[in-house]
PDB file of N, CA and C in Angstrom:
ATOM      1  N   MET A   1     -27.783 -58.674-151.779  1.00 53.00           N
ATOM      2  CA  MET A   1     -28.176 -58.845-149.857  1.00 53.00           C
ATOM      3  C   MET A   1     -30.017 -58.949-150.329  1.00 53.00           C
ATOM      4  N   ALA A   2     -30.381 -59.283-149.052  1.00 52.00           N
ATOM      5  CA  ALA A   2     -31.596 -59.072-149.160  1.00 52.00           C
ATOM      6  C   ALA A   2     -32.030 -58.789-148.050  1.00 52.00           C
ATOM      7  N   LEU A   3     -33.104 -57.685-147.438  1.00 56.00           N
ATOM      8  CA  LEU A   3     -33.053 -57.197-146.210  1.00 56.00           C
ATOM      9  C   LEU A   3     -34.683 -57.602-146.644  1.00 56.00           C
ATOM     10  N   VAL A   4     -34.655 -58.447-144.767  1.00 53.00           N
ATOM     11  CA  VAL A   4     -35.861 -59.052-144.389  1.00 53.00           C
ATOM     12  C   VAL A   4     -36.531 -58.272-143.098  1.00 53.00           C
ATOM     13  N   PRO A   5     -37.671 -57.777-143.361  1.00 53.00           N
ATOM     14  CA  PRO A   5     -37.916 -56.696-142.096  1.00 53.00           C
ATOM     15  C   PRO A   5     -38.454 -58.514-141.173  1.00 53.00           C
ATOM     16  N   TYR A   6     -37.812 -58.193-139.764  1.00 54.00           N
ATOM     17  CA  TYR A   6     -38.544 -59.265-139.187  1.00 54.00           C
ATOM     18  C   TYR A   6     -39.217 -59.198-138.027  1.00 54.00           C
ATOM     19  N   GLU A   7     -40.569 -59.802-137.623  1.00 60.00           N
ATOM     20  CA  GLU A   7     -41.093 -59.436-136.739  1.00 60.00           C
ATOM     21  C   GLU A   7     -41.652 -60.836-135.681  1.00 60.00           C
ATOM     22  N   GLU A   8     -40.787 -60.334-134.491  1.00 59.00           N
ATOM     23  CA  GLU A   8     -40.940 -61.883-133.212  1.00 59.00           C
ATOM     24  C   GLU A   8     -42.174 -62.724-133.392  1.00 59.00           C
ATOM     25  N   THR A   9     -43.389 -61.787-133.471  1.00 60.00           N
ATOM     26  CA  THR A   9     -44.654 -62.421-133.180  1.00 60.00           C
ATOM     27  C   THR A   9     -45.387 -62.649-134.506  1.00 60.00           C
ATOM     28  N   ALA A  10     -44.551 -62.463-135.524  1.00 57.00           N
ATOM     29  CA  ALA A  10     -45.320 -62.846-137.243  1.00 57.00           C
ATOM     30  C   ALA A  10     -45.590 -64.274-136.706  1.00 57.00           C
ATOM     31  N   GLY A  11     -44.728 -65.045-136.852  1.00 56.00           N
ATOM     32  CA  GLY A  11     -44.485 -66.330-136.123  1.00 56.00           C
ATOM     33  C   GLY A  11     -44.321 -67.035-137.533  1.00 56.00           C
ATOM     34  N   VAL A  12     -43.796 -66.933-137.966  1.00 58.00           N
ATOM     35  CA  VAL A  12     -43.833 -67.342-139.958  1.00 58.00           C
ATOM     36  C   VAL A  12     -42.342 -67.402-139.848  1.00 58.00           C
ATOM     37  N   GLY A  13     -42.320 -68.744-140.245  1.00 61.00           N
ATOM     38  CA  GLY A  13     -40.594 -69.723-140.213  1.00 61.00           C
ATOM     39  C   GLY A  13     -39.443 -69.361-139.130  1.00 61.00           C
ATOM     40  N   LEU A  14     -39.440 -68.375-138.467  1.00 66.00           N
ATOM     41  CA  LEU A  14     -38.141 -68.273-137.899  1.00 66.00           C
ATOM     42  C   LEU A  14     -38.475 -68.756-136.137  1.00 66.00           C
ATOM     43  N   GLN A  15     -39.568 -69.270-135.914  1.00 71.00           N
ATOM     44  CA  GLN A  15     -39.988 -70.272-134.845  1.00 71.00           C
ATOM     45  C   GLN A  15     -38.694 -70.752-133.438  1.00 71.00           C
ATOM     46  N   LYS A  16     -37.966 -71.521-134.722  1.00 72.00           N
ATOM     47  CA  LYS A  16     -36.821 -72.227-134.566  1.00 72.00           C
ATOM     48  C   LYS A  16     -35.643 -71.357-133.671  1.00 72.00           C
ATOM     49  N   PHE A  17     -35.362 -70.437-134.691  1.00 71.00           N
ATOM     50  CA  PHE A  17     -34.724 -69.690-133.786  1.00 71.00           C
ATOM     51  C   PHE A  17     -35.123 -69.494-132.303  1.00 71.00           C
ATOM     52  N   HIS A  18     -35.689 -69.745-131.854  1.00 75.00           N
ATOM     53  CA  HIS A  18     -36.123 -69.108-130.651  1.00 75.00           C
ATOM     54  C   HIS A  18     -35.827 -70.327-129.574  1.00 75.00           C
ATOM     55  N   LYS A  19     -35.897 -71.425-130.173  1.00 82.00           N
ATOM     56  CA  LYS A  19     -35.602 -72.532-129.125  1.00 82.00           C
ATOM     57  C   LYS A  19     -34.492 -72.290-128.538  1.00 82.00           C
ATOM     58  N   PRO A  20     -34.430 -72.881-127.185  1.00 84.00           N
ATOM     59  CA  PRO A  20     -33.212 -73.240-126.489  1.00 84.00           C
ATOM     60  C   PRO A  20     -32.067 -74.044-126.754  1.00 84.00           C
ATOM     61  N   LEU A  21     -32.387 -74.708-127.817  1.00 88.00           N
ATOM     62  CA  LEU A  21     -31.671 -76.068-127.823  1.00 88.00           C
ATOM     63  C   LEU A  21     -31.694 -76.423-129.487  1.00 88.00           C
ATOM     64  N   ALA A  22     -31.249 -76.811-129.981  1.00 89.00           N
ATOM     65  CA  ALA A  22     -31.022 -77.135-131.550  1.00 89.00           C
ATOM     66  C   ALA A  22     -30.575 -78.667-131.723  1.00 89.00           C
ATOM     67  N   THR A  23     -31.304 -79.716-132.094  1.00 92.00           N
ATOM     68  CA  THR A  23     -30.445 -80.961-132.224  1.00 92.00           C
ATOM     69  C   THR A  23     -30.362 -81.260-133.540  1.00 92.00           C
ATOM     70  N   PHE A  24     -29.595 -82.290-133.511  1.00 94.00           N
ATOM     71  CA  PHE A  24     -28.829 -83.049-134.997  1.00 94.00           C
ATOM     72  C   PHE A  24     -28.516 -84.344-134.631  1.00 94.00           C
ATOM     73  N   SER A  25     -28.616 -84.792-136.240  1.00 94.00           N
ATOM     74  CA  SER A  25     -27.819 -85.912-135.899  1.00 94.00           C
ATOM     75  C   SER A  25     -26.973 -85.882-137.522  1.00 94.00           C
ATOM     76  N   PHE A  26     -25.552 -85.760-136.969  1.00 92.00           N
ATOM     77  CA  PHE A  26     -24.315 -85.932-138.495  1.00 92.00           C
ATOM     78  C   PHE A  26     -23.439 -87.400-137.586  1.00 92.00           C
ATOM     79  N   ALA A  27     -22.730 -88.031-138.873  1.00 87.00           N
ATOM     80  CA  ALA A  27     -21.465 -88.808-138.142  1.00 87.00           C
ATOM     81  C   ALA A  27     -21.677 -90.062-137.011  1.00 87.00           C
ATOM     82  N   ASN A  28     -23.128 -90.070-137.263  1.00 89.00           N
ATOM     83  CA  ASN A  28     -23.880 -91.075-135.990  1.00 89.00           C
ATOM     84  C   ASN A  28     -24.099 -90.565-135.238  1.00 89.00           C
ATOM     85  N   HIS A  29     -23.453 -89.123-134.474  1.00 90.00           N
ATOM     86  CA  HIS A  29     -23.706 -88.556-133.276  1.00 90.00           C
ATOM     87  C   HIS A  29     -24.813 -87.252-132.627  1.00 90.00           C
ATOM     88  N   THR A  30     -25.722 -87.372-132.061  1.00 93.00           N
ATOM     89  CA  THR A  30     -26.410 -86.155-131.658  1.00 93.00           C
ATOM     90  C   THR A  30     -25.520 -85.177-131.150  1.00 93.00           C
ATOM     91  N   ILE A  31     -25.641 -84.062-131.618  1.00 92.00           N
ATOM     92  CA  ILE A  31     -25.144 -82.939-131.345  1.00 92.00           C
ATOM     93  C   ILE A  31     -26.118 -81.951-131.046  1.00 92.00           C
ATOM     94  N   GLN A  32     -26.281 -81.411-130.250  1.00 91.00           N
ATOM     95  CA  GLN A  32     -27.221 -80.530-129.408  1.00 91.00           C
ATOM     96  C   GLN A  32     -26.160 -79.043-129.472  1.00 91.00           C
ATOM     97  N   ILE A  33     -26.884 -77.675-129.550  1.00 89.00           N
ATOM     98  CA  ILE A  33     -26.518 -76.691-130.038  1.00 89.00           C
ATOM     99  C   ILE A  33     -27.285 -75.635-129.064  1.00 89.00           C
ATOM    100  N   ARG A  34     -26.806 -75.306-128.122  1.00 86.00           N
ATOM    101  CA  ARG A  34     -27.963 -73.945-127.133  1.00 86.00           C
ATOM    102  C   ARG A  34     -27.881 -72.438-128.503  1.00 86.00           C
ATOM    103  N   GLN A  35     -28.825 -72.297-128.381  1.00 85.00           N
ATOM    104  CA  GLN A  35     -29.410 -71.076-129.133  1.00 85.00           C
ATOM    105  C   GLN A  35     -29.640 -70.230-128.158  1.00 85.00           C
ATOM    106  N   ASP A  36     -29.563 -68.450-128.056  1.00 82.00           N
ATOM    107  CA  ASP A  36     -29.725 -67.136-127.536  1.00 82.00           C
ATOM    108  C   ASP A  36     -30.203 -66.262-128.586  1.00 82.00           C
ATOM    109  N   TRP A  37     -31.095 -66.015-129.022  1.00 78.00           N
ATOM    110  CA  TRP A  37     -31.658 -65.740-130.425  1.00 78.00           C
ATOM    111  C   TRP A  37     -31.661 -64.081-129.886  1.00 78.00           C
ATOM    112  N   ARG A  38     -32.214 -63.958-128.268  1.00 78.00           N
ATOM    113  CA  ARG A  38     -32.514 -62.511-128.010  1.00 78.00           C
ATOM    114  C   ARG A  38     -31.254 -61.814-127.225  1.00 78.00           C
ATOM    115  N   GLN A  39     -30.644 -62.939-126.616  1.00 80.00           N
ATOM    116  CA  GLN A  39     -28.552 -62.103-126.159  1.00 80.00           C
ATOM    117  C   GLN A  39     -28.024 -61.909-127.542  1.00 80.00           C
ATOM    118  N   LEU A  40     -27.697 -62.782-128.069  1.00 75.00           N
ATOM    119  CA  LEU A  40     -26.509 -62.793-129.111  1.00 75.00           C
ATOM    120  C   LEU A  40     -26.823 -62.217-130.534  1.00 75.00           C
ATOM    121  N   GLY A  41     -28.221 -62.769-131.061  1.00 75.00           N
ATOM    122  CA  GLY A  41     -29.396 -62.346-132.346  1.00 75.00           C
ATOM    123  C   GLY A  41     -28.802 -63.276-133.097  1.00 75.00           C
ATOM    124  N   VAL A  42     -28.578 -63.298-134.357  1.00 76.00           N
ATOM    125  CA  VAL A  42     -28.076 -63.823-135.166  1.00 76.00           C
ATOM    126  C   VAL A  42     -27.189 -65.509-135.163  1.00 76.00           C
ATOM    127  N   ALA A  43     -25.885 -64.564-134.745  1.00 75.00           N
ATOM    128  CA  ALA A  43     -24.241 -64.991-134.334  1.00 75.00           C
ATOM    129  C   ALA A  43     -25.230 -66.726-133.452  1.00 75.00           C
ATOM    130  N   ALA A  44     -25.608 -66.883-132.780  1.00 81.00           N
ATOM    131  CA  ALA A  44     -26.334 -67.492-131.828  1.00 81.00           C
ATOM    132  C   ALA A  44     -27.286 -68.349-131.989  1.00 81.00           C
ATOM    133  N   VAL A  45     -27.578 -68.570-133.493  1.00 84.00           N
ATOM    134  CA  VAL A  45     -28.808 -69.400-134.013  1.00 84.00           C
ATOM    135  C   VAL A  45     -27.916 -70.254-135.125  1.00 84.00           C
ATOM    136  N   VAL A  46     -28.702 -71.475-135.696  1.00 87.00           N
ATOM    137  CA  VAL A  46     -28.056 -72.575-135.835  1.00 87.00           C
ATOM    138  C   VAL A  46     -28.574 -72.030-137.287  1.00 87.00           C
ATOM    139  N   TRP A  47     -28.123 -71.963-138.320  1.00 85.00           N
ATOM    140  CA  TRP A  47     -28.751 -71.406-139.768  1.00 85.00           C
ATOM    141  C   TRP A  47     -28.975 -72.945-140.806  1.00 85.00           C
ATOM    142  N   ASP A  48     -30.311 -72.821-142.089  1.00 86.00           N
ATOM    143  CA  ASP A  48     -30.215 -73.844-142.480  1.00 86.00           C
ATOM    144  C   ASP A  48     -29.033 -74.316-143.251  1.00 86.00           C
ATOM    145  N   ALA A  49     -28.094 -72.847-143.764  1.00 88.00           N
ATOM    146  CA  ALA A  49     -26.975 -72.941-144.635  1.00 88.00           C
ATOM    147  C   ALA A  49     -25.571 -73.617-144.048  1.00 88.00           C
ATOM    148  N   ALA A  50     -25.884 -73.971-142.507  1.00 90.00           N
ATOM    149  CA  ALA A  50     -25.194 -74.616-141.306  1.00 90.00           C
ATOM    150  C   ALA A  50     -25.488 -76.224-141.909  1.00 90.00           C
ATOM    151  N   VAL A  51     -26.930 -76.147-141.051  1.00 91.00           N
ATOM    152  CA  VAL A  51     -26.973 -78.096-141.425  1.00 91.00           C
ATOM    153  C   VAL A  51     -26.689 -78.228-142.693  1.00 91.00           C
ATOM    154  N   VAL A  52     -26.875 -77.544-144.131  1.00 92.00           N
ATOM    155  CA  VAL A  52     -26.581 -77.557-145.580  1.00 92.00           C
ATOM    156  C   VAL A  52     -25.063 -78.402-145.459  1.00 92.00           C
ATOM    157  N   LEU A  53     -24.448 -77.314-145.094  1.00 91.00           N
ATOM    158  CA  LEU A  53     -23.270 -77.774-145.714  1.00 91.00           C
ATOM    159  C   LEU A  53     -22.737 -79.292-144.705  1.00 91.00           C
ATOM    160  N   SER A  54     -23.194 -78.858-143.445  1.00 92.00           N
ATOM    161  CA  SER A  54     -22.919 -80.003-142.725  1.00 92.00           C
ATOM    162  C   SER A  54     -24.147 -81.090-143.733  1.00 92.00           C
ATOM    163  N   THR A  55     -24.779 -81.236-144.137  1.00 93.00           N
ATOM    164  CA  THR A  55     -24.736 -82.634-144.990  1.00 93.00           C
ATOM    165  C   THR A  55     -24.481 -83.010-145.874  1.00 93.00           C
ATOM    166  N   TYR A  56     -23.829 -81.751-147.029  1.00 92.00           N
ATOM    167  CA  TYR A  56     -23.076 -81.820-148.327  1.00 92.00           C
ATOM    168  C   TYR A  56     -21.558 -82.379-147.238  1.00 92.00           C
ATOM    169  N   LEU A  57     -20.757 -82.401-146.579  1.00 90.00           N
ATOM    170  CA  LEU A  57     -20.054 -82.983-145.435  1.00 90.00           C
ATOM    171  C   LEU A  57     -19.984 -84.444-144.996  1.00 90.00           C
ATOM    172  N   GLU A  58     -21.052 -84.786-144.643  1.00 89.00           N
ATOM    173  CA  GLU A  58     -21.636 -86.040-143.722  1.00 89.00           C
ATOM    174  C   GLU A  58     -21.514 -86.796-145.583  1.00 89.00           C
ATOM    175  N   MET A  59     -21.672 -86.368-146.804  1.00 91.00           N
ATOM    176  CA  MET A  59     -22.934 -87.121-147.539  1.00 91.00           C
ATOM    177  C   MET A  59     -21.102 -87.684-148.377  1.00 91.00           C
ATOM    178  N   GLY A  60     -19.904 -87.014-147.600  1.00 85.00           N
ATOM    179  CA  GLY A  60     -18.446 -87.198-148.308  1.00 85.00           C
ATOM    180  C   GLY A  60     -18.294 -86.461-149.746  1.00 85.00           C
ATOM    181  N   ALA A  61     -18.913 -85.459-149.593  1.00 82.00           N
ATOM    182  CA  ALA A  61     -19.145 -84.750-151.108  1.00 82.00           C
ATOM    183  C   ALA A  61     -17.557 -84.183-151.554  1.00 82.00           C
ATOM    184  N   VAL A  62     -16.914 -84.208-150.582  1.00 82.00           N
ATOM    185  CA  VAL A  62     -15.735 -83.868-150.697  1.00 82.00           C
ATOM    186  C   VAL A  62     -15.065 -84.929-149.526  1.00 82.00           C
ATOM    187  N   GLU A  63     -13.428 -85.069-149.937  1.00 80.00           N
ATOM    188  CA  GLU A  63     -13.002 -86.344-148.850  1.00 80.00           C
ATOM    189  C   GLU A  63     -12.374 -85.249-147.985  1.00 80.00           C
ATOM    190  N   LEU A  64     -12.464 -85.197-146.831  1.00 76.00           N
ATOM    191  CA  LEU A  64     -11.941 -84.263-145.530  1.00 76.00           C
ATOM    192  C   LEU A  64     -11.332 -85.709-145.062  1.00 76.00           C
ATOM    193  N   ARG A  65     -11.332 -87.237-144.674  1.00 74.00           N
ATOM    194  CA  ARG A  65     -10.279 -87.605-144.154  1.00 74.00           C
ATOM    195  C   ARG A  65      -9.049 -87.335-144.185  1.00 74.00           C
ATOM    196  N   GLY A  66      -8.693 -87.438-143.188  1.00 73.00           N
ATOM    197  CA  GLY A  66      -7.065 -87.199-142.939  1.00 73.00           C
ATOM    198  C   GLY A  66      -6.392 -85.764-143.363  1.00 73.00           C
ATOM    199  N   CYS A  67      -7.621 -84.969-143.410  1.00 73.00           N
ATOM    200  CA  CYS A  67      -7.103 -83.185-143.622  1.00 73.00           C
ATOM    201  C   CYS A  67      -7.140 -82.263-142.343  1.00 73.00           C
ATOM    202  N   SER A  68      -6.864 -81.269-142.763  1.00 72.00           N
ATOM    203  CA  SER A  68      -7.294 -80.189-141.413  1.00 72.00           C
ATOM    204  C   SER A  68      -7.823 -79.373-141.972  1.00 72.00           C
ATOM    205  N   ALA A  69      -8.658 -78.940-140.943  1.00 71.00           N
ATOM    206  CA  ALA A  69     -10.200 -77.708-141.926  1.00 71.00           C
ATOM    207  C   ALA A  69      -9.627 -76.490-140.462  1.00 71.00           C
ATOM    208  N   VAL A  70     -10.092 -75.240-140.714  1.00 72.00           N
ATOM    209  CA  VAL A  70     -10.348 -74.311-140.235  1.00 72.00           C
ATOM    210  C   VAL A  70     -12.108 -73.494-140.504  1.00 72.00           C
ATOM    211  N   GLU A  71     -13.056 -74.277-139.247  1.00 73.00           N
ATOM    212  CA  GLU A  71     -14.092 -73.059-139.259  1.00 73.00           C
ATOM    213  C   GLU A  71     -14.419 -71.376-139.805  1.00 73.00           C
ATOM    214  N   LEU A  72     -14.505 -70.574-140.313  1.00 71.00           N
ATOM    215  CA  LEU A  72     -13.997 -68.991-140.085  1.00 71.00           C
ATOM    216  C   LEU A  72     -15.791 -68.884-140.208  1.00 71.00           C
ATOM    217  N   GLY A  73     -15.619 -67.829-138.817  1.00 67.00           N
ATOM    218  CA  GLY A  73     -17.343 -66.953-138.805  1.00 67.00           C
ATOM    219  C   GLY A  73     -18.073 -68.344-138.304  1.00 67.00           C
ATOM    220  N   ALA A  74     -17.277 -69.004-137.217  1.00 64.00           N
ATOM    221  CA  ALA A  74     -17.728 -70.609-136.968  1.00 64.00           C
ATOM    222  C   ALA A  74     -19.740 -70.394-136.119  1.00 64.00           C
ATOM    223  N   GLY A  75     -19.934 -69.340-135.350  1.00 74.00           N
ATOM    224  CA  GLY A  75     -20.721 -69.058-134.875  1.00 74.00           C
ATOM    225  C   GLY A  75     -21.304 -69.758-134.109  1.00 74.00           C
ATOM    226  N   THR A  76     -22.435 -71.099-134.191  1.00 80.00           N
ATOM    227  CA  THR A  76     -23.152 -71.698-132.874  1.00 80.00           C
ATOM    228  C   THR A  76     -22.222 -72.797-132.788  1.00 80.00           C
ATOM    229  N   GLY A  77     -21.558 -72.933-134.356  1.00 83.00           N
ATOM    230  CA  GLY A  77     -20.209 -73.910-134.888  1.00 83.00           C
ATOM    231  C   GLY A  77     -20.540 -75.292-134.697  1.00 83.00           C
ATOM    232  N   LEU A  78     -21.817 -75.696-135.307  1.00 88.00           N
ATOM    233  CA  LEU A  78     -22.555 -77.103-136.115  1.00 88.00           C
ATOM    234  C   LEU A  78     -21.684 -77.228-137.109  1.00 88.00           C
ATOM    235  N   VAL A  79     -21.072 -76.581-138.033  1.00 88.00           N
ATOM    236  CA  VAL A  79     -20.060 -77.150-139.085  1.00 88.00           C
ATOM    237  C   VAL A  79     -18.854 -77.729-138.427  1.00 88.00           C
ATOM    238  N   GLY A  80     -18.188 -76.809-137.732  1.00 84.00           N
ATOM    239  CA  GLY A  80     -16.930 -77.453-137.453  1.00 84.00           C
ATOM    240  C   GLY A  80     -17.132 -78.539-136.560  1.00 84.00           C
ATOM    241  N   ILE A  81     -18.466 -79.304-135.637  1.00 86.00           N
ATOM    242  CA  ILE A  81     -18.510 -80.278-135.147  1.00 86.00           C
ATOM    243  C   ILE A  81     -18.731 -81.059-136.202  1.00 86.00           C
ATOM    244  N   VAL A  82     -19.347 -80.925-136.874  1.00 88.00           N
ATOM    245  CA  VAL A  82     -19.348 -82.414-137.914  1.00 88.00           C
ATOM    246  C   VAL A  82     -18.289 -82.084-138.651  1.00 88.00           C
ATOM    247  N   ALA A  83     -17.497 -81.552-138.743  1.00 85.00           N
ATOM    248  CA  ALA A  83     -16.256 -81.381-139.491  1.00 85.00           C
ATOM    249  C   ALA A  83     -15.197 -82.027-138.967  1.00 85.00           C
ATOM    250  N   ALA A  84     -14.953 -81.675-137.249  1.00 83.00           N
ATOM    251  CA  ALA A  84     -14.682 -82.533-136.438  1.00 83.00           C
ATOM    252  C   ALA A  84     -14.781 -84.211-136.549  1.00 83.00           C
ATOM    253  N   LEU A  85     -15.883 -83.993-136.358  1.00 84.00           N
ATOM    254  CA  LEU A  85     -16.412 -85.617-136.481  1.00 84.00           C
ATOM    255  C   LEU A  85     -15.653 -86.308-137.647  1.00 84.00           C
ATOM    256  N   LEU A  86     -15.521 -85.451-138.964  1.00 83.00           N
ATOM    257  CA  LEU A  86     -15.053 -86.512-139.871  1.00 83.00           C
ATOM    258  C   LEU A  86     -13.253 -86.456-140.531  1.00 83.00           C
ATOM    259  N   VAL A  87     -12.841 -85.394-140.337  1.00 77.00           N
ATOM    260  CA  VAL A  87     -11.848 -84.731-140.468  1.00 77.00           C
ATOM    261  C   VAL A  87     -10.566 -85.048-138.777  1.00 77.00           C
ATOM    262  N   SER A  88      -9.441 -85.108-139.240  1.00 56.00           N
ATOM    263  CA  SER A  88      -7.873 -85.168-138.237  1.00 56.00           C
ATOM    264  C   SER A  88      -8.298 -84.433-137.596  1.00 56.00           C
ATOM    265  N   SER A  89      -8.308 -82.699-137.472  1.00 53.00           N
ATOM    266  CA  SER A  89      -7.713 -81.518-136.814  1.00 53.00           C
ATOM    267  C   SER A  89      -9.164 -80.886-137.609  1.00 53.00           C
ATOM    268  N   THR A  90      -9.632 -80.468-136.742  1.00 55.00           N
ATOM    269  CA  THR A  90     -10.768 -79.180-136.949  1.00 55.00           C
ATOM    270  C   THR A  90     -10.234 -77.964-135.888  1.00 55.00           C
ATOM    271  N   SER A  91     -10.218 -76.695-136.360  1.00 55.00           N
ATOM    272  CA  SER A  91     -10.789 -75.150-136.120  1.00 55.00           C
ATOM    273  C   SER A  91     -11.475 -74.351-135.828  1.00 55.00           C
ATOM    274  N   ASN A  92     -12.531 -74.199-134.956  1.00 53.00           N
ATOM    275  CA  ASN A  92     -13.293 -73.169-134.835  1.00 53.00           C
ATOM    276  C   ASN A  92     -13.217 -71.392-135.149  1.00 53.00           C
ATOM    277  N   MET A  93     -13.329 -70.828-135.508  1.00 49.00           N
ATOM    278  CA  MET A  93     -12.747 -69.187-135.483  1.00 49.00           C
ATOM    279  C   MET A  93     -14.047 -68.591-135.327  1.00 49.00           C
ATOM    280  N   ARG A  94     -14.634 -67.196-134.352  1.00 48.00           N
ATOM    281  CA  ARG A  94     -15.420 -66.506-134.550  1.00 48.00           C
ATOM    282  C   ARG A  94     -15.181 -65.394-134.196  1.00 48.00           C
ATOM    283  N   LEU A  95     -15.908 -64.529-134.243  1.00 43.00           N
ATOM    284  CA  LEU A  95     -15.721 -63.137-132.804  1.00 43.00           C
ATOM    285  C   LEU A  95     -15.707 -63.339-131.554  1.00 43.00           C
ATOM    286  N   GLU A  96     -15.120 -62.755-131.184  1.00 45.00           N
ATOM    287  CA  GLU A  96     -15.120 -62.576-129.807  1.00 45.00           C
ATOM    288  C   GLU A  96     -16.414 -63.143-128.746  1.00 45.00           C
ATOM    289  N   PHE A  97     -17.009 -62.015-129.509  1.00 43.00           N
ATOM    290  CA  PHE A  97     -18.461 -61.980-128.158  1.00 43.00           C
ATOM    291  C   PHE A  97     -19.004 -63.807-128.296  1.00 43.00           C
ATOM    292  N   THR A  98     -19.074 -63.957-129.734  1.00 49.00           N
ATOM    293  CA  THR A  98     -19.344 -65.782-129.538  1.00 49.00           C
ATOM    294  C   THR A  98     -18.096 -66.872-129.345  1.00 49.00           C
ATOM    295  N   THR A  99     -17.015 -66.515-129.138  1.00 60.00           N
ATOM    296  CA  THR A  99     -16.273 -67.579-128.747  1.00 60.00           C
ATOM    297  C   THR A  99     -16.510 -68.430-127.442  1.00 60.00           C
ATOM    298  N   PRO A 100     -16.994 -67.430-126.535  1.00 66.00           N
ATOM    299  CA  PRO A 100     -17.529 -68.822-125.095  1.00 66.00           C
ATOM    300  C   PRO A 100     -18.520 -69.717-125.568  1.00 66.00           C
ATOM    301  N   ARG A 101     -19.333 -69.471-126.628  1.00 66.00           N
ATOM    302  CA  ARG A 101     -20.456 -69.731-126.361  1.00 66.00           C
ATOM    303  C   ARG A 101     -20.024 -71.137-127.618  1.00 66.00           C
ATOM    304  N   THR A 102     -19.527 -70.779-128.187  1.00 65.00           N
ATOM    305  CA  THR A 102     -19.063 -71.770-129.698  1.00 65.00           C
ATOM    306  C   THR A 102     -18.349 -73.131-128.880  1.00 65.00           C
ATOM    307  N   ARG A 103     -17.582 -72.526-128.078  1.00 68.00           N
ATOM    308  CA  ARG A 103     -16.728 -72.697-126.787  1.00 68.00           C
ATOM    309  C   ARG A 103     -16.944 -74.746-126.555  1.00 68.00           C
ATOM    310  N   VAL A 104     -18.331 -73.786-126.089  1.00 70.00           N
ATOM    311  CA  VAL A 104     -19.228 -74.528-125.059  1.00 70.00           C
ATOM    312  C   VAL A 104     -20.024 -75.635-126.411  1.00 70.00           C
ATOM    313  N   ALA A 105     -20.357 -75.377-127.269  1.00 70.00           N
ATOM    314  CA  ALA A 105     -21.236 -75.835-128.210  1.00 70.00           C
ATOM    315  C   ALA A 105     -20.064 -77.473-128.793  1.00 70.00           C
ATOM    316  N   CYS A 106     -18.735 -76.756-128.626  1.00 67.00           N
ATOM    317  CA  CYS A 106     -18.007 -78.292-129.135  1.00 67.00           C
ATOM    318  C   CYS A 106     -17.579 -78.646-128.154  1.00 67.00           C
ATOM    319  N   SER A 107     -16.977 -78.329-126.720  1.00 71.00           N
ATOM    320  CA  SER A 107     -17.096 -79.143-125.576  1.00 71.00           C
ATOM    321  C   SER A 107     -18.059 -80.374-125.351  1.00 71.00           C
ATOM    322  N   THR A 108     -19.311 -79.672-125.685  1.00 73.00           N
ATOM    323  CA  THR A 108     -20.492 -80.611-125.324  1.00 73.00           C
ATOM    324  C   THR A 108     -20.573 -81.449-126.503  1.00 73.00           C
ATOM    325  N   ASN A 109     -20.164 -80.902-127.303  1.00 71.00           N
ATOM    326  CA  ASN A 109     -20.516 -82.558-128.664  1.00 71.00           C
ATOM    327  C   ASN A 109     -19.179 -83.226-129.037  1.00 71.00           C
TER     328      ASN A 109
END
């Protein structure tokens, strides 16, 4: 594990986490995720790992059609939303304090 000191005013690389809306295109859909770093911190932003995994799934590296999927630690729900567009049945599971945010992201997209 690495611990990286973070200063909001440093302005290097993390500005995208402070944008209130992140927009992505996966599975022929535009997906919009609301972000709120200040209120919920790391659980309320779309991390690069979610984008990479979503891209990996969309590329068909794993056959998902006809499968069921459960996304544990859904955070903002991006991977679960992409999986839902690609599989028969998907469930997102996240800590209670972010569940309403994940539900909004899923219902919006």
